[in-house]
Short mmCIF file of C-alpha atoms and ligand atoms in Angstrom, two decimals:
data_model
loop_
_atom_site.label_atom_id
_atom_site.label_comp_id
_atom_site.label_asym_id
_atom_site.label_seq_id
_atom_site.Cartn_x
_atom_site.Cartn_y
_atom_site.Cartn_z
CA MET E 1 0.11 -0.17 -0.34
CA GLN E 2 1.13 3.97 -0.72
CA GLU E 3 2.57 5.69 1.86
CA ALA E 4 1.01 9.64 1.83
CA ARG E 5 2.74 11.94 -0.49
CA GLU E 6 6.35 11.88 0.83
CA MET E 7 7.99 14.53 2.58
CA ARG E 8 9.96 15.75 0.40
CA ILE E 9 13.54 18.16 2.29
CA LEU E 10 16.28 19.91 1.23
CA LEU E 11 19.90 18.88 3.40
CA VAL E 12 22.20 21.58 2.54
CA ILE E 13 24.75 20.60 4.51
CA GLY E 14 27.46 23.16 5.34
CA GLY E 15 31.57 21.82 6.44
CA GLY E 16 32.25 21.26 9.38
CA ILE E 17 33.28 17.42 11.55
CA ALA E 18 29.25 17.98 12.22
CA ALA E 19 28.75 16.79 8.37
CA TYR E 20 29.09 13.09 9.44
CA LYS E 21 25.52 13.64 11.17
CA ALA E 22 23.94 14.84 8.08
CA SER E 23 25.08 11.45 6.91
CA GLU E 24 22.61 9.79 9.43
CA LEU E 25 20.15 12.74 9.51
CA VAL E 26 20.10 11.97 5.57
CA ARG E 27 18.98 7.82 6.64
CA LEU E 28 16.61 8.48 9.38
CA ILE E 29 14.07 10.96 6.76
CA ARG E 30 14.17 8.50 4.53
CA ARG E 31 13.70 5.36 7.27
CA ASP E 32 10.81 7.90 8.20
CA GLY E 33 9.02 8.03 4.39
CA GLY E 34 10.29 11.10 3.16
CA SER E 35 13.33 12.16 0.47
CA VAL E 36 16.25 13.69 0.78
CA THR E 37 18.25 16.16 -1.58
CA CYS E 38 21.72 16.74 -1.10
CA VAL E 39 23.60 20.14 -1.47
CA LEU E 40 27.10 19.55 -0.57
CA THR E 41 29.23 22.89 0.31
CA GLU E 42 32.89 22.96 -1.08
CA ALA E 43 33.77 23.08 2.43
CA GLY E 44 31.34 19.93 3.14
CA SER E 45 32.07 18.20 0.74
CA ARG E 46 36.01 17.47 2.97
CA PHE E 47 33.62 15.72 5.21
CA VAL E 48 31.50 13.84 3.55
CA THR E 49 31.85 12.43 0.29
CA PRO E 50 29.06 13.00 -2.18
CA LEU E 51 28.60 9.06 -3.44
CA THR E 52 28.49 9.04 0.37
CA LEU E 53 25.26 10.95 0.40
CA ALA E 54 23.86 9.88 -2.93
CA ALA E 55 24.16 6.26 -1.52
CA LEU E 56 21.92 7.59 1.66
CA SER E 57 19.90 9.92 0.05
CA GLU E 58 19.06 7.65 -3.50
CA ASN E 59 19.22 10.28 -4.64
CA GLN E 60 21.67 12.79 -6.99
CA VAL E 61 24.09 15.38 -4.65
CA HIS E 62 24.32 18.85 -5.16
CA THR E 63 28.16 20.50 -5.11
CA THR E 64 27.56 23.63 -8.39
CA LEU E 65 25.79 25.86 -9.59
CA TRP E 66 28.29 25.66 -12.88
CA ASP E 67 26.47 22.46 -12.99
CA LEU E 68 25.42 23.81 -17.16
CA LYS E 69 22.49 21.45 -17.31
CA ASN E 70 21.38 21.65 -14.26
CA GLU E 71 20.92 25.44 -14.62
CA VAL E 72 19.87 25.00 -17.77
CA GLU E 73 16.83 24.48 -16.41
CA MET E 74 17.43 27.00 -13.06
CA GLY E 75 18.70 23.95 -11.09
CA HIS E 76 19.03 26.40 -8.04
CA ILE E 77 15.73 27.68 -8.40
CA ARG E 78 13.90 23.59 -9.80
CA LEU E 79 16.08 22.14 -6.65
CA SER E 80 14.36 24.19 -3.62
CA ARG E 81 10.92 24.14 -5.30
CA GLU E 82 10.58 20.59 -5.23
CA ALA E 83 11.61 20.75 -1.26
CA ASP E 84 8.88 21.07 1.23
CA LEU E 85 11.87 22.19 3.51
CA VAL E 86 15.42 23.51 3.17
CA VAL E 87 17.36 22.39 6.17
CA VAL E 88 21.02 23.86 6.98
CA CYS E 89 22.52 21.03 8.69
CA PRO E 90 25.88 21.74 9.90
CA ALA E 91 24.97 25.70 9.42
CA THR E 92 28.57 26.79 10.06
CA ALA E 93 29.49 29.96 11.44
CA ASP E 94 31.02 31.62 7.70
CA LEU E 95 27.33 29.53 6.26
CA MET E 96 25.29 31.73 8.52
CA ALA E 97 27.43 34.14 7.94
CA ARG E 98 26.73 34.51 4.12
CA MET E 99 23.86 33.70 4.96
CA ALA E 100 23.45 36.51 6.70
CA THR E 101 24.82 39.08 4.45
CA GLY E 102 22.79 37.49 1.71
CA MET E 103 26.36 36.72 -0.38
CA ALA E 104 25.33 33.86 -3.12
CA ASN E 105 28.43 32.78 -4.11
CA ASP E 106 28.04 28.92 -4.33
CA LEU E 107 25.02 26.41 -4.90
CA ALA E 108 23.78 26.09 -1.06
CA THR E 109 23.90 30.09 -0.67
CA THR E 110 21.95 31.22 -3.80
CA LEU E 111 19.88 28.94 -3.46
CA LEU E 112 18.63 29.56 0.43
CA LEU E 113 19.03 33.28 -1.63
CA ALA E 114 16.19 32.32 -3.81
CA THR E 115 13.84 30.38 -2.13
CA ASP E 116 10.59 30.39 -0.80
CA LYS E 117 9.89 28.17 1.43
CA PRO E 118 11.12 27.32 5.14
CA VAL E 119 13.82 27.19 6.50
CA LEU E 120 15.78 25.25 9.82
CA ALA E 121 19.74 26.20 10.10
CA VAL E 122 20.62 23.59 12.80
CA PRO E 123 23.84 25.15 13.69
CA ALA E 124 27.49 23.52 14.79
CA MET E 125 30.66 24.87 15.21
CA ASN E 126 32.95 25.36 18.39
CA VAL E 127 31.58 27.14 20.85
CA ARG E 128 34.15 30.80 21.09
CA MET E 129 32.59 30.53 17.55
CA TRP E 130 28.74 30.05 19.07
CA LEU E 131 28.60 32.42 21.10
CA HIS E 132 31.56 34.97 18.93
CA PRO E 133 28.88 38.60 18.89
CA ALA E 134 29.44 38.71 14.64
CA THR E 135 27.66 34.89 14.83
CA GLN E 136 25.00 35.75 17.66
CA ALA E 137 24.61 38.92 15.55
CA ASN E 138 23.85 37.41 12.08
CA LEU E 139 22.43 33.64 14.51
CA ALA E 140 19.59 37.32 15.11
CA THR E 141 19.09 39.22 12.04
CA LEU E 142 18.30 34.93 10.85
CA ARG E 143 15.25 35.06 12.59
CA SER E 144 14.41 38.19 11.88
CA ARG E 145 13.31 36.57 8.89
CA GLY E 146 11.55 33.65 10.32
CA VAL E 147 14.11 31.11 9.56
CA THR E 148 14.11 28.48 12.23
CA VAL E 149 17.76 27.93 14.32
CA MET E 150 17.68 25.11 16.31
CA ASP E 151 20.07 25.76 19.44
CA PRO E 152 23.06 23.59 19.89
CA ASP E 153 23.68 21.00 22.23
CA GLU E 154 25.70 21.93 24.90
CA GLY E 155 29.54 19.10 25.69
CA ALA E 156 32.50 18.36 24.89
CA MET E 157 33.58 18.99 20.85
CA ALA E 158 35.01 17.47 18.49
CA CYS E 159 38.31 20.40 19.43
CA GLY E 160 38.08 19.82 22.97
CA GLU E 161 36.07 22.31 25.27
CA PHE E 162 32.99 22.12 26.77
CA GLY E 163 30.30 24.74 25.42
CA PRO E 164 27.33 24.86 23.35
CA GLY E 165 27.61 23.82 20.30
CA ARG E 166 27.11 20.59 19.64
CA LEU E 167 24.41 19.53 16.62
CA PRO E 168 22.05 18.44 18.44
CA GLU E 169 20.76 14.66 17.66
CA PRO E 170 19.40 13.78 14.88
CA GLU E 171 16.56 12.67 16.34
CA ALA E 172 15.71 15.81 17.84
CA ILE E 173 16.20 17.35 14.14
CA LEU E 174 13.88 14.82 12.58
CA ALA E 175 11.50 16.11 15.37
CA GLN E 176 11.57 19.80 14.52
CA ILE E 177 11.48 19.09 10.68
CA ARG E 178 9.00 17.11 11.27
CA ALA E 179 7.23 20.44 13.96
CA MET E 180 7.69 22.23 10.74
CA LEU E 181 6.00 20.35 8.44
CA ALA E 182 2.61 19.37 10.19
CA PRO E 183 1.53 22.82 9.52
CA ILE E 184 1.46 22.75 5.86
CA ARG E 185 0.98 18.83 5.97
CA PRO E 186 -2.64 18.30 8.25
CA LEU E 187 -3.92 15.67 6.97
CA SER E 188 -0.67 13.27 7.56
CA GLY E 189 -2.05 10.24 9.06
CA ARG E 190 -5.07 10.34 7.16
CA HIS E 191 -7.13 8.53 4.30
CA VAL E 192 -8.75 9.97 2.08
CA VAL E 193 -10.86 7.51 -0.56
CA ILE E 194 -12.35 9.39 -4.04
CA THR E 195 -14.26 8.13 -6.76
CA ALA E 196 -14.08 10.18 -10.03
CA GLY E 197 -14.96 10.25 -13.79
CA PRO E 198 -17.46 8.19 -15.70
CA THR E 199 -18.69 4.47 -15.43
CA HIS E 200 -18.97 2.49 -18.08
CA GLU E 201 -22.14 0.12 -18.32
CA PRO E 202 -21.16 -2.34 -20.62
CA ILE E 203 -23.83 -2.94 -23.43
CA ASP E 204 -22.29 -6.48 -25.31
CA PRO E 205 -18.47 -6.49 -26.00
CA VAL E 206 -18.46 -3.43 -28.18
CA ARG E 207 -20.81 -0.68 -27.06
CA TYR E 208 -21.23 0.54 -23.76
CA ILE E 209 -24.16 3.37 -21.83
CA ALA E 210 -21.83 6.79 -20.31
CA ASN E 211 -21.26 9.94 -19.48
CA ARG E 212 -19.50 12.84 -20.53
CA SER E 213 -17.73 13.81 -16.35
CA SER E 214 -14.01 13.75 -17.24
CA GLY E 215 -12.49 13.18 -13.92
CA GLN E 216 -11.38 16.43 -13.41
CA GLN E 217 -13.20 17.72 -10.29
CA GLY E 218 -11.71 14.12 -8.59
CA PHE E 219 -8.04 14.58 -9.98
CA ALA E 220 -7.40 17.74 -8.61
CA LEU E 221 -9.35 17.02 -5.23
CA ALA E 222 -6.85 14.08 -5.23
CA ALA E 223 -3.62 16.13 -5.95
CA ALA E 224 -4.85 18.81 -3.52
CA ALA E 225 -5.84 15.78 -0.49
CA ALA E 226 -1.90 14.81 -1.05
CA ALA E 227 -0.60 17.48 -0.71
CA ALA E 228 -1.82 18.25 2.26
CA GLY E 229 -0.56 15.14 3.20
CA ALA E 230 -2.26 12.81 3.10
CA ARG E 231 -3.16 9.32 1.72
CA VAL E 232 -5.19 9.60 -1.16
CA THR E 233 -6.83 5.88 -2.94
CA LEU E 234 -8.49 7.50 -6.03
CA ILE E 235 -10.78 4.85 -8.08
CA ALA E 236 -10.63 6.50 -12.02
CA GLY E 237 -13.51 4.88 -13.86
CA PRO E 238 -12.35 5.71 -17.30
CA VAL E 239 -10.27 9.21 -17.93
CA HIS E 240 -7.70 10.57 -20.07
CA LEU E 241 -5.56 12.62 -16.80
CA PRO E 242 -2.34 11.44 -15.06
CA SER E 243 -2.06 10.19 -11.76
CA PRO E 244 -1.40 13.32 -9.83
CA PRO E 245 1.33 12.96 -7.93
CA GLY E 246 1.62 10.86 -4.65
CA VAL E 247 -2.03 9.29 -5.09
CA GLU E 248 -2.85 5.73 -5.40
CA ARG E 249 -4.85 5.25 -8.16
CA VAL E 250 -6.95 1.82 -9.08
CA ASP E 251 -8.93 1.97 -12.38
CA VAL E 252 -12.57 0.58 -12.76
CA GLU E 253 -14.42 0.04 -15.62
CA THR E 254 -18.00 -0.30 -14.07
CA ALA E 255 -20.07 1.27 -11.02
CA VAL E 256 -19.81 -2.44 -9.47
CA GLN E 257 -16.14 -2.56 -10.11
CA MET E 258 -16.11 1.02 -8.55
CA ALA E 259 -17.98 -0.32 -5.46
CA ALA E 260 -15.19 -3.36 -5.05
CA ALA E 261 -12.15 -0.91 -5.38
CA VAL E 262 -14.14 1.40 -2.40
CA ASP E 263 -15.06 -1.50 -0.40
CA ALA E 264 -11.39 -2.55 -0.84
CA ALA E 265 -9.69 0.72 0.17
CA LEU E 266 -12.08 1.15 3.54
CA PRO E 267 -11.00 2.07 6.71
CA CYS E 268 -10.53 5.16 5.20
CA ASP E 269 -10.61 9.14 7.58
CA VAL E 270 -12.52 11.23 4.36
CA ALA E 271 -14.68 9.87 1.25
CA ILE E 272 -15.56 11.95 -1.33
CA MET E 273 -17.57 10.69 -3.85
CA VAL E 274 -18.01 12.67 -6.97
CA ALA E 275 -17.66 10.26 -9.86
CA ALA E 276 -20.47 10.43 -12.29
CA VAL E 277 -21.44 6.39 -11.05
CA ALA E 278 -24.25 5.65 -13.53
CA ASP E 279 -27.42 4.18 -11.83
CA TRP E 280 -28.36 1.52 -13.94
CA ARG E 281 -26.61 -1.18 -15.68
CA VAL E 282 -27.66 -3.60 -18.42
CA ALA E 283 -28.38 -6.90 -16.74
CA ASP E 284 -28.15 -9.10 -19.60
CA ALA E 285 -24.75 -7.56 -21.03
CA ALA E 286 -24.67 -9.56 -24.27
CA GLY E 287 -21.08 -11.67 -24.44
CA ARG E 288 -21.54 -11.35 -27.86
CA LYS E 289 -22.38 -8.53 -30.08
CA ARG E 290 -25.58 -7.89 -30.12
CA LYS E 291 -27.38 -7.41 -33.81
CA LYS E 292 -30.60 -6.13 -35.14
CA ASP E 293 -33.04 -9.14 -36.85
CA GLY E 294 -33.66 -7.15 -39.38
CA THR E 295 -37.25 -6.68 -38.58
CA GLY E 296 -37.08 -2.84 -37.75
CA GLN E 297 -38.22 -3.74 -34.17
CA VAL E 298 -35.46 -2.47 -30.96
CA ALA E 299 -34.95 -5.09 -28.43
CA PRO E 300 -35.31 -3.75 -25.20
CA LEU E 301 -32.67 -3.20 -22.50
CA ASP E 302 -33.27 -5.25 -19.52
CA LEU E 303 -31.76 -2.19 -17.51
CA VAL E 304 -31.23 -2.85 -13.51
CA GLU E 305 -29.88 -0.40 -10.79
CA ASN E 306 -26.11 -0.73 -9.82
CA PRO E 307 -25.04 -0.11 -5.63
CA ASP E 308 -25.76 3.26 -4.75
CA ILE E 309 -21.59 3.40 -3.62
CA LEU E 310 -22.07 6.70 -1.49
CA ALA E 311 -25.91 5.37 0.34
CA GLY E 312 -23.56 2.34 1.34
CA LEU E 313 -21.50 3.82 2.95
CA GLY E 314 -23.12 6.81 4.81
CA HIS E 315 -25.30 4.20 6.42
CA ALA E 316 -22.24 1.68 6.94
CA ALA E 317 -20.69 0.81 10.37
CA HIS E 318 -17.42 2.23 9.64
CA LYS E 319 -19.14 5.83 8.29
CA PRO E 320 -15.65 7.16 7.43
CA GLN E 321 -15.38 10.62 9.55
CA LEU E 322 -16.95 12.57 6.50
CA LEU E 323 -18.63 11.39 3.76
CA ILE E 324 -18.09 13.54 0.71
CA GLY E 325 -20.78 13.59 -1.70
CA PHE E 326 -21.34 15.25 -5.51
CA ALA E 327 -24.65 15.64 -7.02
CA ALA E 328 -24.20 17.19 -10.63
CA GLU E 329 -27.78 18.27 -10.94
CA THR E 330 -29.25 20.41 -13.88
CA ASP E 331 -32.46 22.12 -12.44
CA ASP E 332 -33.78 22.47 -8.77
CA VAL E 333 -29.53 22.35 -7.29
CA ILE E 334 -30.01 22.83 -3.49
CA ALA E 335 -33.58 21.29 -3.71
CA HIS E 336 -32.10 17.89 -5.50
CA ALA E 337 -28.35 18.39 -3.24
CA THR E 338 -30.51 18.80 0.25
CA ALA E 339 -32.14 15.69 -0.15
CA LYS E 340 -29.23 13.54 -1.58
CA LEU E 341 -28.02 14.60 2.05
CA ALA E 342 -30.22 12.85 3.96
CA ARG E 343 -31.15 9.90 1.75
CA LYS E 344 -27.18 9.09 1.35
CA GLY E 345 -26.41 9.91 4.73
CA ALA E 346 -23.37 11.78 3.89
CA ASP E 347 -21.65 15.05 5.84
CA TRP E 348 -21.22 17.40 2.30
CA ILE E 349 -23.56 17.38 -0.68
CA ILE E 350 -20.91 20.07 -3.25
CA ALA E 351 -23.94 21.14 -5.49
CA ASN E 352 -23.40 22.06 -8.90
CA ASP E 353 -25.11 22.85 -12.08
CA VAL E 354 -23.50 20.53 -15.06
CA SER E 355 -26.78 22.56 -17.44
CA GLY E 356 -23.26 24.80 -18.52
CA ASP E 357 -20.20 24.07 -19.37
CA VAL E 358 -19.12 22.03 -16.62
CA MET E 359 -19.06 18.46 -17.40
CA GLY E 360 -15.54 18.39 -19.29
CA GLY E 361 -14.90 22.21 -18.52
CA THR E 362 -12.22 23.63 -16.39
CA ASN E 363 -14.24 25.85 -13.97
CA ASN E 364 -17.38 24.64 -12.02
CA THR E 365 -19.64 26.66 -9.33
CA VAL E 366 -19.77 24.96 -6.43
CA HIS E 367 -22.42 24.66 -3.43
CA ILE E 368 -21.44 23.09 -0.54
CA VAL E 369 -24.76 21.58 1.36
CA SER E 370 -24.70 20.09 5.11
CA ALA E 371 -26.56 20.28 7.93
CA VAL E 372 -25.92 24.01 8.90
CA GLY E 373 -27.13 25.26 5.71
CA VAL E 374 -25.40 25.78 2.28
CA GLU E 375 -22.65 28.10 1.42
CA SER E 376 -22.04 28.64 -2.79
CA LEU E 377 -18.60 29.11 -3.64
CA PRO E 378 -17.35 32.03 -6.58
CA ARG E 379 -17.47 30.28 -9.89
CA MET E 380 -13.50 29.03 -10.15
CA ALA E 381 -11.31 26.80 -11.75
CA LYS E 382 -11.42 23.22 -10.73
CA THR E 383 -8.34 22.80 -9.10
CA ALA E 384 -8.68 26.37 -7.19
CA VAL E 385 -12.23 23.60 -6.11
CA ALA E 386 -10.39 21.14 -4.76
CA GLU E 387 -8.30 23.83 -2.72
CA VAL E 388 -11.11 25.81 -1.23
CA LEU E 389 -12.32 22.06 0.39
CA ILE E 390 -9.39 20.54 1.09
CA ALA E 391 -8.82 23.33 3.25
CA LYS E 392 -12.40 22.96 4.96
CA VAL E 393 -12.18 19.50 5.40
CA VAL E 394 -8.90 19.95 7.29
CA ASP E 395 -11.05 22.38 9.50
CA ALA E 396 -13.90 19.59 9.61
CA LEU E 397 -11.09 17.06 11.02
CA ALA E 398 -9.81 19.40 13.20
N1 CTP X 401 -23.72 8.05 -6.13
C1 CTP X 401 -23.03 6.94 -5.81
N2 CTP X 401 -23.14 5.35 -6.30
C2 CTP X 401 -23.90 5.40 -7.63
C3 CTP X 401 -24.31 7.05 -7.92
C4 CTP X 401 -24.12 7.82 -7.24
O1 CTP X 401 -21.50 6.66 -5.09
N3 CTP X 401 -24.61 4.26 -7.54
C5 CTP X 401 -23.35 9.24 -5.55
C6 CTP X 401 -21.87 10.44 -6.37
O2 CTP X 401 -21.03 9.73 -7.30
C7 CTP X 401 -22.23 10.75 -5.61
C8 CTP X 401 -23.42 10.85 -4.95
O3 CTP X 401 -23.85 10.22 -5.38
O4 CTP X 401 -21.41 11.94 -4.87
C9 CTP X 401 -24.84 11.81 -5.69
O5 CTP X 401 -24.76 11.23 -7.63
P1 CTP X 401 -25.20 11.55 -8.11
O6 CTP X 401 -26.25 10.69 -9.46
O7 CTP X 401 -26.43 13.00 -8.23
O8 CTP X 401 -27.03 10.65 -8.04
P2 CTP X 401 -28.04 9.90 -8.11
O9 CTP X 401 -28.53 8.70 -6.71
O10 CTP X 401 -28.04 9.07 -9.14
O11 CTP X 401 -29.82 10.76 -8.16
P3 CTP X 401 -30.31 11.04 -9.66
O12 CTP X 401 -31.47 10.94 -9.74
O13 CTP X 401 -30.70 12.26 -9.50
O14 CTP X 401 -28.85 10.39 -10.74
#
């Protein structure tokens, strides 16, 4: 089973004897399910080799700004864009001084100047270097700019002296990383099951009953939930959409298969049933192609009702903590949605008017119908609707 989208750490390793402990930090982050991209300063590479870090992180290690290929891609910008958090460990006196003055004379300081991600600095240095007013002033500057700086440990140091300046234990650094990431991964530890797209109900081997659902809204919700740290199972009907990153996708064709896939994915904390599930399937879907019989008579299709997946969850003993349905309507949108809320046992119904260009389009106007009333959102991109709804899910679970 796939884990929630892993935390992505960009680890800048400065040049100090404590650099060897950065290798241990890399190992711990990996064990925690996170990914690490290491950037070594010139001095850092004297203490720990790129090869060691590449092996431990199972990732490419970056050492220079002048890697042409990376700079064509604006490598230093990309590195930080792809991270959730930048960790500087060990943050040496020199590296902190260069950060504080805004220098950009190597890859590490350039990306630290360019990043818009939270930064954690973990200092390690000789006790007198740590206590020097210059270092303390740099430290105050960095903190005033929003950099989180851990306090070094106190104790015997590699240089034979005693006092504050030791690198905190890697376990403590990992705990700090987790604490800093918690607010931007508010669904961490939660399992979200989402259905999306249409279902296809076979009539015979070449024909099926379908609908116009594109799957975009469900896929956007899956992407937003995964970005918020949830483990996401996305159960998709036949659609032409790429899987959002970090999402476990189960492809199905029919309503019966979708119901079974939802069942197999349980338990979950949140279920969001976005799929436009066909209400009926053909009772006797022929194993052979249906033929005209030459009499001009049309053989009727015998339909049976499909299982209602949402209502099944709404009335189940293991009902998710938050159960959300969608209602695509062409008239009396709120009234129909309110009736579905009660009938299906959902906590929220996200109602939308599909008489226009919503199905297959990129925008959506939705109304959140719940026991407390109706909240209407303005027309916006389906990706934006997803962001808003996932933020509301986070609030509801809190
Ligand atoms: N749904 C479901 N299983 C079904 C039918 C619908 O899980 N067999 C879910 C949809 O994914 C959606 C909600 O129920 O979240 C409402 O779907 P909709 O098709 O609007 O509801 P129906 O019960 O089919 O009502 P209608 O008579 O309007 O078709």
